[in-house]
């Protein structure tokens, strides 16, 4: 299969181009592209009013608000704490560092259903963490603090999405922080900048593309999350029902058209985010390369 | 380097202090890290095992020895046993194609391979319902021929393949791109056949990356919940995987039982993390630049 034509643009020494191209495209089409196309095909069989009815019903709108809002807040919290975790892991030496570094990936490795039942139990009113927020806890009694319910509320959805998104920021910021040139910091310090100024004026601008990429990845992941949320949320329509669960509910009611229409909206959002993330990563790598040279 | 004597400060120490934080800030940041990770990672991890053994060892083993639990374990092993090798084969083929040849549309292909990661698990299941379900494209034909895919084992396998689709490919593509083509080209010029080149040159070069991808792929395949939940009929003993079995026990208020089964998956997750750390460690120590695993979150290419 090695093509050795005189005047050919490229001399192909290695074999297998047609085989791997054919196989890759066939497998990709069968498993991913054709089934995904089915969503848009099914949606296109709906009339415009039917589509709007499914996609813009009050229940659907409430689920978008919750899904997008909780995902955004969770990604934001992760951006702050993820940056601190990445910073600590790259810059400091302390006992248990290797273990902490390995554990950061736990939300990737732990099945979402397991995360869901665990977080639901921990943050329930009688759970290890939830009890400190319930009305029966000591300081709530002393200070007459309002009790905060976490599991089975919107706050619970936020907790689950924070857990899920945790590794994304750490793992995107960490390599950039590792490669950061200390000379710039030294130069800033010798020119009289204090540590806080150095962080905000020198380090933070260099980290921001990675931080934004990590934020977008965590946000995108949280939008589609299902397994961990269904256990910690009470799943009440209009209140604590996330969009993936709404799709699930419609499927269980055999409302395939309605489920598919909402799925199509979610898919379009995911694809736009994917595009944004790719652009960010491209910017990130350019930024990164520029800062190294 | 924390305690600095006041009388004679060597210049090196002064310089170091200019580019690091005060011990107080340092302790605060490390403390915050432990608090945040403790609350979100370590405490949940401990609580799984505490809850699993809340009713003692007897109950634990009784739950795991249940025939329904066994059939769930078996089905999970079947699904992962089919999905992982297929995606492994695809990953090697796609990485060979992308790393060894130049062609138009390569970036589009890279994005398409990553697509399943940006699709919600629920939608990953839904798409197969639309294709193979009773109202789907092939629904009537399948029911005429008495073949059931949705709400049966094949649907679970398909959904598992979909959600684990990019894992091996995205590990191998950047690795093989970084390694270039010269070694394979040298082997070819010296007279090795295509397959010889692949088995004797490429495979030894990529084996760690391959292992890394397989570990992550397997963890996701065994733990997938959302996508499998859509296409499974939730029939006990027939179409239940381990995560679905956890859900059933939990919804029956058998919390200890649910956590007992969940502890199996948690154990798998911990083994996955340990193996992953070991592969990363081995490769950074032994071969330096030869293989640095791409972080899971990083897009290939």
Coordinates of C-alpha atoms in Angstrom, one line a residue:
Chain A
X1 CA 0.0 0.0 0.0
X2 CA 3.0 2.2 0.1
X3 CA 2.5 4.7 -2.6
X4 CA 5.6 5.6 -4.4
X5 CA 4.6 7.7 -7.3
X6 CA 7.0 10.0 -9.0
X7 CA 6.0 13.5 -8.5
X8 CA 3.6 12.6 -5.7
X9 CA 3.2 15.3 -3.1
X10 CA 4.0 13.0 -0.3
X11 CA 6.0 9.8 -0.2
X12 CA 4.0 7.3 1.9
X13 CA 6.4 4.7 3.4
X14 CA 4.1 3.5 6.2
X15 CA 1.2 1.2 5.3
X16 CA -2.4 1.1 6.6
X17 CA -3.7 4.5 5.5
X18 CA -6.8 3.2 3.8
X19 CA -7.4 0.4 6.3
X20 CA -7.3 2.7 9.4
X21 CA -9.1 5.6 7.7
X22 CA -11.9 3.2 6.6
X23 CA -12.1 1.5 10.0
X24 CA -12.0 4.8 11.9
X25 CA -14.7 6.4 9.8
X26 CA -16.9 3.3 9.9
X27 CA -16.7 2.8 13.6
X28 CA -17.1 6.5 14.3
X29 CA -20.2 6.7 12.1
X30 CA -21.9 3.5 13.5
X31 CA -21.3 4.3 17.1
X32 CA -21.4 8.0 17.3
X33 CA -22.4 10.0 14.2
X34 CA -25.5 8.1 13.0
X35 CA -27.1 7.6 16.5
X36 CA -26.5 11.3 17.2
X37 CA -28.0 12.3 13.9
X38 CA -31.1 10.4 15.0
X39 CA -31.7 13.1 17.6
X40 CA -31.9 15.8 15.0
X41 CA -33.8 13.7 12.6
X42 CA -36.4 12.9 15.2
X43 CA -36.6 16.5 16.2
X44 CA -37.1 17.6 12.6
X45 CA -40.3 15.5 12.5
X46 CA -41.9 17.8 15.0
X47 CA -43.8 20.9 13.8
X48 CA -42.5 24.3 15.1
X49 CA -45.3 24.7 17.6
X50 CA -44.8 21.2 18.9
X51 CA -41.1 21.8 19.2
X52 CA -41.6 25.1 21.1
X53 CA -44.2 23.4 23.4
X54 CA -41.7 20.8 24.3
X55 CA -38.6 23.0 24.6
X56 CA -40.1 26.1 26.2
X57 CA -42.6 24.7 28.6
X58 CA -42.5 26.1 32.1
X59 CA -41.1 22.8 33.5
X60 CA -38.4 22.8 30.8
X61 CA -37.5 26.4 31.4
X62 CA -37.3 25.9 35.2
X63 CA -35.0 22.9 34.6
X64 CA -32.7 24.9 32.3
X65 CA -32.5 27.6 35.0
X66 CA -31.5 25.1 37.6
X67 CA -29.1 23.2 35.4
X68 CA -27.3 26.2 34.1
X69 CA -27.3 28.1 37.3
X70 CA -26.1 25.3 39.5
X71 CA -23.5 24.2 36.9
X72 CA -22.2 27.8 36.7
X73 CA -22.0 28.3 40.4
X74 CA -20.3 24.9 40.9
X75 CA -17.8 25.7 38.2
X76 CA -17.1 29.0 39.8
X77 CA -16.5 27.5 43.2
X78 CA -14.2 24.9 41.6
X79 CA -12.3 27.7 39.8
X80 CA -11.5 29.3 43.1
X81 CA -10.7 26.2 45.1
X82 CA -9.2 24.3 42.1
X83 CA -6.7 27.1 41.7
X84 CA -5.7 26.9 45.3
X85 CA -5.4 23.1 45.2
X86 CA -3.3 23.3 42.0
X87 CA -1.2 26.0 43.5
X88 CA -0.6 24.0 46.7
X89 CA 0.2 20.8 44.7
X90 CA 2.7 22.5 42.4
X91 CA 4.4 25.0 44.8
X92 CA 4.5 23.5 48.3
X93 CA 5.8 20.4 49.9
X94 CA 3.8 18.8 52.6
X95 CA 2.9 15.5 54.1
X96 CA 0.5 13.4 52.0
X97 CA 1.0 15.4 48.8
X98 CA 1.3 12.4 46.5
X99 CA -1.9 11.0 48.0
X100 CA -3.8 14.2 47.6
X101 CA -2.6 14.6 44.1
X102 CA -3.8 11.1 43.2
X103 CA -7.1 11.6 45.0
X104 CA -8.0 14.7 43.0
X105 CA -9.0 12.4 40.1
X106 CA -11.5 10.5 42.3
X107 CA -14.5 12.2 40.8
X108 CA -13.4 10.9 37.4
X109 CA -12.9 7.3 38.6
X110 CA -15.8 7.0 41.1
X111 CA -19.0 5.9 39.3
X112 CA -21.6 8.7 39.5
X113 CA -24.2 6.6 41.1
X114 CA -21.9 5.9 44.0
X115 CA -21.0 9.6 44.3
X116 CA -24.7 10.4 44.3
X117 CA -25.8 8.1 47.1
X118 CA -22.7 9.0 49.2
X119 CA -23.2 12.8 48.9
X120 CA -26.9 12.4 49.5
X121 CA -26.2 10.6 52.7
X122 CA -23.4 12.9 53.9
X123 CA -25.3 16.1 53.3
X124 CA -28.7 14.8 54.6
X125 CA -30.0 16.4 57.8
X126 CA -28.7 13.5 59.9
X127 CA -25.6 13.0 57.7
X128 CA -22.0 13.6 58.8
X129 CA -21.9 17.0 57.2
X130 CA -25.5 17.9 56.9
X131 CA -26.1 17.7 60.7
X132 CA -24.0 20.8 61.2
X133 CA -26.5 22.8 59.0
X134 CA -29.6 21.3 60.5
X135 CA -31.7 23.0 63.1
X136 CA -30.7 20.4 65.8
X137 CA -27.0 21.3 65.6
X138 CA -25.5 23.0 68.7
X139 CA -24.7 26.4 67.2
X140 CA -28.0 26.6 65.4
X141 CA -29.7 26.2 68.8
X142 CA -27.4 28.7 70.5
X143 CA -27.4 31.4 67.8
X144 CA -30.9 30.8 66.4
X145 CA -29.4 30.3 63.0
X146 CA -31.8 29.3 60.2
X147 CA -31.4 25.6 59.4
X148 CA -30.1 24.8 55.9
X149 CA -31.2 21.7 54.1
X150 CA -28.7 20.6 51.6
X151 CA -29.7 17.1 50.4
X152 CA -32.9 17.0 48.4
X153 CA -32.7 20.8 47.6
X154 CA -31.1 22.9 44.9
X155 CA -28.1 23.3 47.2
X156 CA -27.7 19.5 46.9
X157 CA -27.6 19.8 43.1
X158 CA -24.9 22.3 43.5
X159 CA -22.9 20.1 45.9
X160 CA -23.0 17.2 43.5
X161 CA -22.0 19.3 40.5
X162 CA -19.1 20.8 42.5
X163 CA -17.9 17.2 43.3
X164 CA -18.1 16.2 39.6
X165 CA -16.3 19.3 38.3
X166 CA -13.5 19.4 40.9
X167 CA -10.7 17.7 38.9
X168 CA -11.2 19.7 35.7
X169 CA -9.8 23.0 37.0
X170 CA -6.9 21.4 39.0
X171 CA -5.8 19.2 36.0
X172 CA -5.9 22.1 33.5
X173 CA -4.2 24.6 35.7
X174 CA -1.6 22.3 37.2
X175 CA 0.6 21.7 34.1
X176 CA 0.6 25.4 33.2
X177 CA 1.6 26.3 36.7
X178 CA 4.4 23.7 36.6
X179 CA 5.9 25.2 33.4
X180 CA 5.6 28.8 34.6
X181 CA 8.9 30.5 34.4
X182 CA 10.1 31.7 37.8
X183 CA 12.3 34.4 36.2
X184 CA 9.3 36.6 35.6
X185 CA 8.4 36.4 39.2
X186 CA 11.9 37.1 40.3
X187 CA 12.1 40.1 37.9
X188 CA 8.8 41.4 39.3
X189 CA 10.1 40.9 42.9
X190 CA 13.4 42.7 42.1
X191 CA 11.4 45.6 40.6
X192 CA 9.7 46.0 44.0
X193 CA 6.4 44.2 43.5
X194 CA 5.0 42.4 46.6
X195 CA 3.8 38.9 46.5
X196 CA 0.2 39.8 46.1
X197 CA 0.9 42.1 43.2
X198 CA 3.1 39.5 41.6
X199 CA 0.2 37.0 41.8
X200 CA -2.4 39.3 40.3
X201 CA -0.3 41.1 37.7
X202 CA 2.2 38.4 36.6
X203 CA 1.0 34.9 37.5
X204 CA -2.7 35.2 37.2
X205 CA -2.7 36.6 33.7
X206 CA -0.6 33.7 32.6
X207 CA -2.9 31.2 34.3
X208 CA -6.2 32.7 33.1
X209 CA -6.5 30.9 29.8
X210 CA -6.0 27.6 31.5
X211 CA -8.4 28.6 34.3
X212 CA -11.0 29.6 31.8
X213 CA -10.6 26.3 29.9
X214 CA -11.0 24.4 33.1
X215 CA -14.0 26.4 34.1
X216 CA -15.6 25.7 30.7
X217 CA -14.8 22.0 30.9
X218 CA -16.3 21.7 34.5
X219 CA -19.4 23.7 33.4
X220 CA -19.9 21.5 30.3
X221 CA -19.6 18.4 32.3
X222 CA -22.0 19.6 35.0
X223 CA -24.7 20.5 32.4
X224 CA -25.0 16.9 31.3
X225 CA -24.5 15.3 34.7
X226 CA -27.2 12.8 35.7
X227 CA -26.1 10.0 38.0
X228 CA -24.8 11.9 41.0
X229 CA -27.6 14.5 40.9
X230 CA -30.6 12.3 40.9
X231 CA -29.8 10.9 44.3
X232 CA -29.1 14.1 46.1
X233 CA -31.9 16.1 44.5
X234 CA -35.6 15.5 45.3
X235 CA -36.3 15.7 41.6
X236 CA -39.5 17.8 41.9
X237 CA -40.5 19.4 38.6
X238 CA -40.2 23.3 38.6
X239 CA -38.0 23.1 41.7
X240 CA -35.2 20.6 41.8
X241 CA -35.5 18.8 38.5
X242 CA -32.4 19.1 36.2
X243 CA -32.7 18.9 32.5
X244 CA -31.2 15.4 32.0
X245 CA -33.7 14.1 34.5
X246 CA -36.5 15.9 32.6
X247 CA -35.4 14.0 29.5
X248 CA -35.4 10.8 31.5
X249 CA -38.9 11.5 32.9
X250 CA -40.3 12.2 29.4
X251 CA -38.8 8.9 28.2
X252 CA -40.4 7.0 31.0
X253 CA -43.7 8.6 30.0
X254 CA -43.0 7.4 26.4
X255 CA -43.0 11.0 25.2
X256 CA -40.0 10.3 22.9
X257 CA -40.6 13.4 20.7
X258 CA -40.6 15.7 23.8
X259 CA -37.5 14.1 25.2
X260 CA -35.7 14.3 21.9
X261 CA -36.5 17.9 21.4
X262 CA -35.0 18.9 24.8
X263 CA -32.1 16.6 24.1
X264 CA -31.5 18.4 20.8
X265 CA -31.3 21.7 22.7
X266 CA -28.9 20.3 25.2
X267 CA -26.8 18.8 22.4
X268 CA -26.5 22.1 20.6
X269 CA -25.5 23.8 23.8
X270 CA -22.8 21.1 24.4
X271 CA -21.5 21.5 20.8
X272 CA -21.2 25.2 21.2
X273 CA -19.4 24.7 24.4
X274 CA -17.1 22.1 22.8
X275 CA -16.3 24.6 20.1
X276 CA -15.6 27.3 22.7
X277 CA -13.4 24.9 24.7
X278 CA -11.4 24.0 21.6
X279 CA -10.9 27.7 20.8
X280 CA -9.8 28.3 24.4
X281 CA -7.4 25.4 24.3
X282 CA -5.9 26.7 21.1
X283 CA -5.5 30.1 22.7
X284 CA -4.2 28.5 25.8
X285 CA -1.5 26.6 23.9
X286 CA -0.5 29.7 22.0
X287 CA -0.4 31.7 25.1
X288 CA 1.6 29.0 26.8
X289 CA 4.1 28.7 24.0
X290 CA 4.5 32.4 23.9
X291 CA 5.2 32.6 27.6
X292 CA 7.8 29.9 27.4
X293 CA 9.8 31.4 24.5
Chain B
X1 CA 14.0 27.1 54.7
X2 CA 11.4 28.5 57.0
X3 CA 13.4 29.7 59.9
X4 CA 15.6 32.6 58.9
X5 CA 18.2 33.8 61.5
X6 CA 18.1 37.5 61.9
X7 CA 21.8 38.2 62.0
X8 CA 23.2 36.7 58.8
X9 CA 20.8 36.1 56.0
X10 CA 22.4 34.4 53.0
X11 CA 21.3 36.2 49.8
X12 CA 19.9 32.9 48.3
X13 CA 17.3 32.7 51.0
X14 CA 16.2 36.3 50.4
X15 CA 15.7 35.5 46.8
X16 CA 13.7 32.4 47.5
X17 CA 11.5 34.4 49.9
X18 CA 10.7 36.9 47.2
X19 CA 9.0 34.3 45.0
X20 CA 7.2 32.4 47.6
X21 CA 4.5 33.1 50.2
X22 CA 4.9 33.7 53.9
X23 CA 4.5 30.6 56.1
X24 CA 1.2 31.9 57.3
X25 CA -0.3 32.2 53.8
X26 CA 1.2 28.9 52.9
X27 CA -0.3 27.2 55.9
X28 CA -3.7 28.8 55.1
X29 CA -3.6 27.6 51.5
X30 CA -2.6 24.1 52.5
X31 CA -5.3 24.1 55.2
X32 CA -7.9 25.3 52.6
X33 CA -6.9 22.5 50.3
X34 CA -7.2 19.8 52.9
X35 CA -10.6 21.3 54.1
X36 CA -12.0 21.4 50.6
X37 CA -10.7 18.0 49.5
X38 CA -11.6 16.6 52.9
X39 CA -15.2 17.7 52.6
X40 CA -15.6 16.7 49.0
X41 CA -13.3 13.7 48.5
X42 CA -11.9 12.1 51.6
X43 CA -15.0 12.2 53.9
X44 CA -17.3 10.7 51.1
X45 CA -14.7 8.0 50.5
X46 CA -14.5 7.0 54.2
X47 CA -18.3 7.2 54.6
X48 CA -18.9 4.7 51.7
X49 CA -16.9 2.0 53.6
X50 CA -18.3 2.9 57.0
X51 CA -21.9 2.6 55.6
X52 CA -21.1 -0.6 53.8
X53 CA -20.0 -2.3 57.0
X54 CA -22.7 -0.7 59.2
X55 CA -24.4 -4.0 59.7
X56 CA -21.3 -6.1 59.9
X57 CA -19.4 -8.4 57.7
X58 CA -22.2 -11.0 57.5
X59 CA -24.6 -8.6 56.0
X60 CA -21.9 -7.3 53.7
X61 CA -21.1 -10.7 52.3
X62 CA -24.7 -11.7 52.2
X63 CA -25.5 -8.7 50.0
X64 CA -22.7 -9.4 47.6
X65 CA -23.5 -13.1 47.5
X66 CA -27.1 -12.4 46.4
X67 CA -27.8 -13.9 43.0
X68 CA -29.1 -10.5 41.8
X69 CA -25.9 -8.9 42.8
X70 CA -24.0 -11.7 41.0
X71 CA -25.9 -11.3 37.8
X72 CA -25.3 -7.5 37.9
X73 CA -21.6 -8.1 38.4
X74 CA -21.6 -10.6 35.5
X75 CA -23.4 -8.2 33.2
X76 CA -21.0 -5.4 34.1
X77 CA -18.1 -7.6 33.2
X78 CA -19.7 -8.6 29.9
X79 CA -20.4 -5.0 29.0
X80 CA -16.9 -3.8 29.9
X81 CA -15.4 -7.0 28.3
X82 CA -16.9 -6.0 25.0
X83 CA -16.6 -2.2 25.1
X84 CA -13.0 -2.0 26.3
X85 CA -11.4 -4.2 23.6
X86 CA -13.5 -2.6 20.8
X87 CA -12.6 0.9 21.9
X88 CA -9.0 -0.2 22.3
X89 CA -8.9 -1.4 18.7
X90 CA -10.5 1.8 17.5
X91 CA -8.1 3.9 19.6
X92 CA -5.0 2.2 18.1
X93 CA -6.4 2.5 14.5
X94 CA -7.4 6.1 14.9
X95 CA -4.1 7.1 16.5
X96 CA -2.2 5.3 13.8
X97 CA -4.2 7.2 11.2
X98 CA -3.8 10.6 12.8
X99 CA -0.2 10.3 13.9
X100 CA 1.3 8.6 10.8
X101 CA -0.5 10.3 7.9
X102 CA -1.3 13.8 6.7
X103 CA -4.7 14.3 5.3
X104 CA -7.4 17.0 5.1
X105 CA -10.0 17.2 7.9
X106 CA -7.8 15.8 10.6
X107 CA -8.9 18.4 13.1
X108 CA -12.5 17.7 12.4
X109 CA -11.9 14.0 13.0
X110 CA -10.1 14.8 16.3
X111 CA -13.1 16.8 17.4
X112 CA -15.6 14.1 16.3
X113 CA -13.7 11.4 18.3
X114 CA -14.0 13.6 21.4
X115 CA -17.7 14.2 20.8
X116 CA -19.1 11.5 23.2
X117 CA -17.4 13.2 26.2
X118 CA -19.5 16.3 25.7
X119 CA -22.8 14.4 25.4
X120 CA -24.9 14.0 28.5
X121 CA -25.1 10.3 29.6
X122 CA -28.9 10.4 29.4
X123 CA -28.6 11.6 25.7
X124 CA -26.0 8.9 25.1
X125 CA -28.7 6.3 26.0
X126 CA -31.5 8.1 24.3
X127 CA -29.8 8.0 20.8
X128 CA -29.8 4.2 20.8
X129 CA -33.5 4.2 21.8
X130 CA -34.1 6.4 18.8
X131 CA -32.2 4.0 16.5
X132 CA -33.1 0.6 17.9
X133 CA -36.2 1.3 20.1
X134 CA -39.8 0.2 19.2
X135 CA -40.5 3.6 17.6
X136 CA -36.9 4.0 16.2
X137 CA -35.4 3.6 12.8
X138 CA -34.8 -0.1 13.0
X139 CA -37.5 -0.8 15.6
X140 CA -40.1 -2.4 13.3
X141 CA -37.5 -4.5 11.5
X142 CA -36.0 -5.7 14.8
X143 CA -39.3 -6.6 16.3
X144 CA -40.2 -8.5 13.1
X145 CA -37.1 -10.6 13.5
X146 CA -37.6 -10.9 17.2
X147 CA -34.4 -9.2 18.1
X148 CA -34.3 -7.0 21.2
X149 CA -31.6 -4.4 21.6
X150 CA -33.1 -1.7 23.8
X151 CA -34.1 -2.8 27.3
X152 CA -31.8 -5.8 26.8
X153 CA -28.1 -6.6 27.0
X154 CA -27.0 -5.4 23.5
X155 CA -28.4 -1.9 24.3
X156 CA -26.3 -1.8 27.5
X157 CA -23.2 -2.8 25.6
X158 CA -23.8 -0.2 22.9
X159 CA -24.3 2.6 25.5
X160 CA -21.2 1.5 27.3
X161 CA -19.2 1.6 24.0
X162 CA -20.5 5.1 23.3
X163 CA -19.6 6.6 26.7
X164 CA -16.1 5.1 26.7
X165 CA -15.5 5.7 23.0
X166 CA -12.7 8.4 23.2
X167 CA -10.7 7.1 26.2
X168 CA -8.0 5.0 24.4
X169 CA -7.8 7.2 21.3
X170 CA -7.2 10.4 23.2
X171 CA -4.4 8.9 25.2
X172 CA -2.7 7.4 22.1
X173 CA -3.1 10.2 19.6
X174 CA -0.9 12.8 21.4
X175 CA 1.6 10.2 22.4
X176 CA 2.0 8.8 18.9
X177 CA 2.1 12.3 17.4
X178 CA 4.9 13.2 19.8
X179 CA 6.8 10.0 18.9
X180 CA 6.7 10.8 15.2
X181 CA 7.1 8.5 12.3
X182 CA 10.9 8.0 12.0
X183 CA 11.2 4.7 13.9
X184 CA 8.4 3.0 11.9
X185 CA 9.9 4.4 8.7
X186 CA 13.3 3.1 9.6
X187 CA 11.8 -0.4 10.2
X188 CA 10.1 -0.3 6.9
X189 CA 13.2 0.8 5.0
X190 CA 15.1 -2.0 6.7
X191 CA 12.6 -4.5 5.3
X192 CA 10.1 -5.1 8.0
X193 CA 6.5 -5.7 6.9
X194 CA 3.7 -3.4 8.0
X195 CA 2.5 -5.8 10.7
X196 CA 6.0 -6.5 11.9
X197 CA 6.6 -2.7 12.2
X198 CA 3.4 -2.3 14.1
X199 CA 4.0 -5.2 16.6
X200 CA 7.7 -4.8 17.1
X201 CA 8.2 -1.0 16.9
X202 CA 4.9 0.8 17.6
X203 CA 3.3 -1.4 20.3
X204 CA 6.4 -1.4 22.5
X205 CA 6.5 2.4 22.2
X206 CA 2.9 3.0 23.0
X207 CA 2.3 0.2 25.5
X208 CA 2.2 2.5 28.6
X209 CA -0.2 4.9 26.9
X210 CA -2.3 2.0 25.8
X211 CA -2.4 0.6 29.4
X212 CA -3.3 4.0 30.7
X213 CA -6.2 4.5 28.3
X214 CA -7.5 1.0 29.0
X215 CA -7.5 1.6 32.7
X216 CA -9.5 4.7 32.4
X217 CA -11.8 3.2 29.7
X218 CA -12.5 0.2 31.9
X219 CA -13.3 2.3 35.0
X220 CA -15.9 4.3 33.1
X221 CA -17.3 1.2 31.4
X222 CA -17.9 -0.5 34.7
X223 CA -19.3 2.6 36.5
X224 CA -21.5 4.1 33.8
X225 CA -25.0 4.8 35.2
X226 CA -27.0 7.4 33.2
X227 CA -26.6 6.0 29.7
X228 CA -27.1 2.4 30.8
X229 CA -30.1 3.4 32.9
X230 CA -31.9 4.7 29.8
X231 CA -31.4 1.6 27.7
X232 CA -31.7 -1.0 30.5
X233 CA -35.1 -2.5 31.2
X234 CA -34.2 -2.5 34.9
X235 CA -35.1 -6.1 35.1
X236 CA -33.5 -7.6 38.1
X237 CA -31.2 -10.5 37.4
X238 CA -31.3 -9.7 33.6
X239 CA -30.6 -6.2 32.6
X240 CA -29.0 -4.8 35.8
X241 CA -25.4 -3.6 36.0
X242 CA -23.6 -3.0 39.3
X243 CA -24.5 0.8 39.3
X244 CA -28.1 0.0 38.5
X245 CA -28.2 -2.6 41.3
X246 CA -26.9 0.1 43.7
X247 CA -29.8 2.3 42.6
X248 CA -32.4 -0.4 43.2
X249 CA -31.1 -1.2 46.7
X250 CA -30.9 2.5 47.6
X251 CA -34.5 3.2 46.4
X252 CA -35.7 0.2 48.4
X253 CA -34.2 2.0 51.5
X254 CA -31.7 -0.8 51.8
X255 CA -28.9 1.8 52.3
X256 CA -26.4 -0.6 53.9
X257 CA -26.9 -3.0 51.0
X258 CA -26.6 -0.2 48.4
X259 CA -23.3 1.0 50.0
X260 CA -22.0 -2.6 50.2
X261 CA -22.4 -3.0 46.5
X262 CA -21.1 0.6 46.0
X263 CA -18.0 -0.3 47.9
X264 CA -17.1 -2.7 45.2
X265 CA -17.2 0.1 42.6
X266 CA -15.3 2.3 45.0
X267 CA -12.7 -0.3 45.4
X268 CA -12.4 -0.4 41.6
X269 CA -12.1 3.4 41.5
X270 CA -9.3 3.3 44.0
X271 CA -7.5 0.5 42.1
X272 CA -7.9 2.6 39.0
X273 CA -6.3 5.6 40.6
X274 CA -3.5 3.6 42.1
X275 CA -2.7 2.0 38.7
X276 CA -2.9 5.3 37.0
X277 CA -0.6 6.9 39.5
X278 CA 1.8 4.0 39.1
X279 CA 1.9 4.3 35.3
X280 CA 2.5 8.0 35.6
X281 CA 5.2 7.5 38.2
X282 CA 7.0 4.7 36.3
X283 CA 7.1 6.6 33.1
X284 CA 8.3 9.9 34.6
X285 CA 11.0 8.0 36.5
X286 CA 12.2 5.5 33.9
X287 CA 11.8 7.1 30.5
X288 CA 11.7 10.7 31.1
X289 CA 10.3 12.3 28.0
X290 CA 9.1 9.1 26.3
X291 CA 5.6 9.2 27.7
X292 CA 3.8 11.7 29.7
X293 CA 0.2 10.9 30.0
X294 CA -2.1 13.6 28.9
X295 CA -4.4 14.8 31.7
X296 CA -7.9 13.4 31.2
X297 CA -9.3 16.9 30.8
X298 CA -6.9 17.8 28.0
X299 CA -8.1 17.5 24.5
X300 CA -6.0 15.3 22.3
X301 CA -3.9 17.2 19.7

